[in-house]
Amino acid sequence: MPAACNFIDAAHRFPLLSRLLRTSRLTPLQLRQSHACMLKTGLHLLPFPVSKLLAAASSLAEPAYARSIFDCIASPCLLRHTAVLRSLSSSPGARSVADAIALFRSLHASPGLALNQFVFIPTLKVLAQGLRLQLGRQLHALALKLGFLLYVNVRNALIHLYCRCGRVSDDGLHLFDEMPLRNDRVISLGKDQLSPLTLMAILFLLPPIALPATFDVINYGAIGDGKTDDSQAFLRAWAAVCKDASATPSVLNIGFKTFLINAVLNFMGPCKPSSITVQITGVIVAPGDLRAWRGNNENWLIFSSVNGLTLAGTGIIDGKGQAWWDKCRSGCILGPAQVLMNGCNNLVVKGLKLVNSQRSHLAITNCNDVLLSQLTITSPGDSPNTDGIDVSNSRRIRIEWSTIATGDDCIAINRGTYQINITGIACGPGHGISIGSLGKDKSSSEEVTDVIVRQCNFTRTTNGARIKTWQGGVGFASRIIFEDINFISTRNPIIIDQTYYDMPYGYYKNVLGAVKVTGVTYQRMHGTSPDPVAVTLTCSPLAPCSGIVMKEVMIRRDDGGATSSSCSNALGSIGKECEPKVNCLTTTS
């Protein structure tokens, strides 16, 4: 019978194939008989029956047999990879662990196949059985980068891994603390590794299980055709969410459509639910015509005084900024910030794509305890004033595992910001990660302290690790660490500029005073720059930079040549293996 035969006809001739169609529950003998029937009829060349066969092998915990079927497939798809991984996860043993690792690596390296959450779950289960903690942590990092920690089953699988590997008290509980919804299923994963006292404490803190109240913007009049203004429908839906007292948490759903928001929208709090999740899987677009703004050009989407807020999903927020950029190039009327978070504590923004902002893409101000993760923020490299993330007057901020490519700072850390950790940012094009500018408002002190920037990549940015303060400013920037940074053709990889100004040259020349810069460490920073000067420390004679530490800094020219350094009024120390040598830094004992 030819490979393209009618599957139904074959099922009539071979009852076992009919059973395989209806269910994956076969005995080992029936599995092999079904496979023989498929080989005889040519059905082993068709995708659907092979997938059913793999599912049957997985349910029987026959990993070797499932792998033999898989290896004979000319073009294995994601579904078949997952089926084999499930089979391996059902059959513990060193061979299963090795096979699962090899299969996952081959899948990850396949250019035509994209990982999904269903691949992670059985792979993590296999690693848990083999107590492979380090590999599990690598998958944890990859899941975080790809946004799969939004799925509760992936988190559960990771917690299970950490529990099996004896890490429930730190890694497992850390994941648990970040979960928006907690239940007894998650608690039970680590019950055998926790002391009775710790378990009782966690159970005491565990809130009652409650299904979230869900509000959909479509039910409040949103059209979602990309042409009709859905602003009022969004506000009606928000009012319902914010006033809801029937369940905690609450969810506002913005689904798989394109919603035009033709006006400034202020989602105001405080709200009754202790937490609100805005789930965005669709597209939110701004008007492209400047006349639609009617002079309201300070902010576009505003969330004010909403504690326990989460913005998450795979959706897109598109600012349609081209008209604003064109206007700025001929007179510079600044456009609105795309998304502003003002006075929102315990804030999470995850997984979203923010594109083509009119000005800043995401502004955080007066917020405490913030997590920004797995974001993609993009605008053309020549788009003016399009900062990726602006932070000001906020404390305890984490920004991690995001891609930012804009026409201005990837991240700008402004006045009044304390305890900010930035990890795993891919920055470029753009102006780098900047502390400041500080000191423009000379009537008050502008301060930033306790900053850590680590594991970031800068690609063809105009600056790398940057600190900029205005001439004549008041305040300080202190306790700052840049570490484990990679530069790819980055201009000004390391730069402190205490004489910053964006006025005509000489406007602030010879002014008195400067923002104090102290306690800045640069360590394990490597890469290339098109500039001959890789380290620039331009500090004020009125307030010299102090406590500058350079360790394991290795930056060469793009063509492989050596780089140099330039310093003025900079005091500190130089560790081993620094290139350039930074001999211009005045060393202190």
Coordinates of C-alpha atoms in Angstrom, one line a residue, residues 399-402 421-427 452-459 481-487 523-526:
I399 CA 15.5 45.0 35.3
E400 CA 16.5 41.7 33.7
W401 CA 16.8 39.5 30.6
S402 CA 15.5 42.1 28.1
N421 CA 19.8 45.7 39.9
I422 CA 20.2 45.4 36.1
T423 CA 21.0 41.9 34.7
G424 CA 21.1 40.3 31.3
I425 CA 20.3 43.3 29.1
A426 CA 21.1 43.2 25.3
C427 CA 21.5 46.9 24.5
I452 CA 24.5 46.9 40.1
V453 CA 24.7 46.4 36.3
R454 CA 25.9 42.9 35.3
Q455 CA 25.9 40.3 32.5
C456 CA 24.9 42.9 29.9
N457 CA 25.9 43.1 26.2
F458 CA 26.4 46.3 24.4
T459 CA 26.3 46.1 20.6
I481 CA 29.1 48.3 40.2
F482 CA 29.5 47.4 36.5
E483 CA 30.5 43.8 36.1
D484 CA 30.6 40.9 33.6
I485 CA 30.0 43.2 30.6
N486 CA 30.6 42.5 27.0
F487 CA 31.2 45.2 24.4
Q523 CA 35.2 44.5 36.8
R524 CA 35.3 41.7 34.2
M525 CA 34.5 44.0 31.3
H526 CA 35.6 42.8 27.9

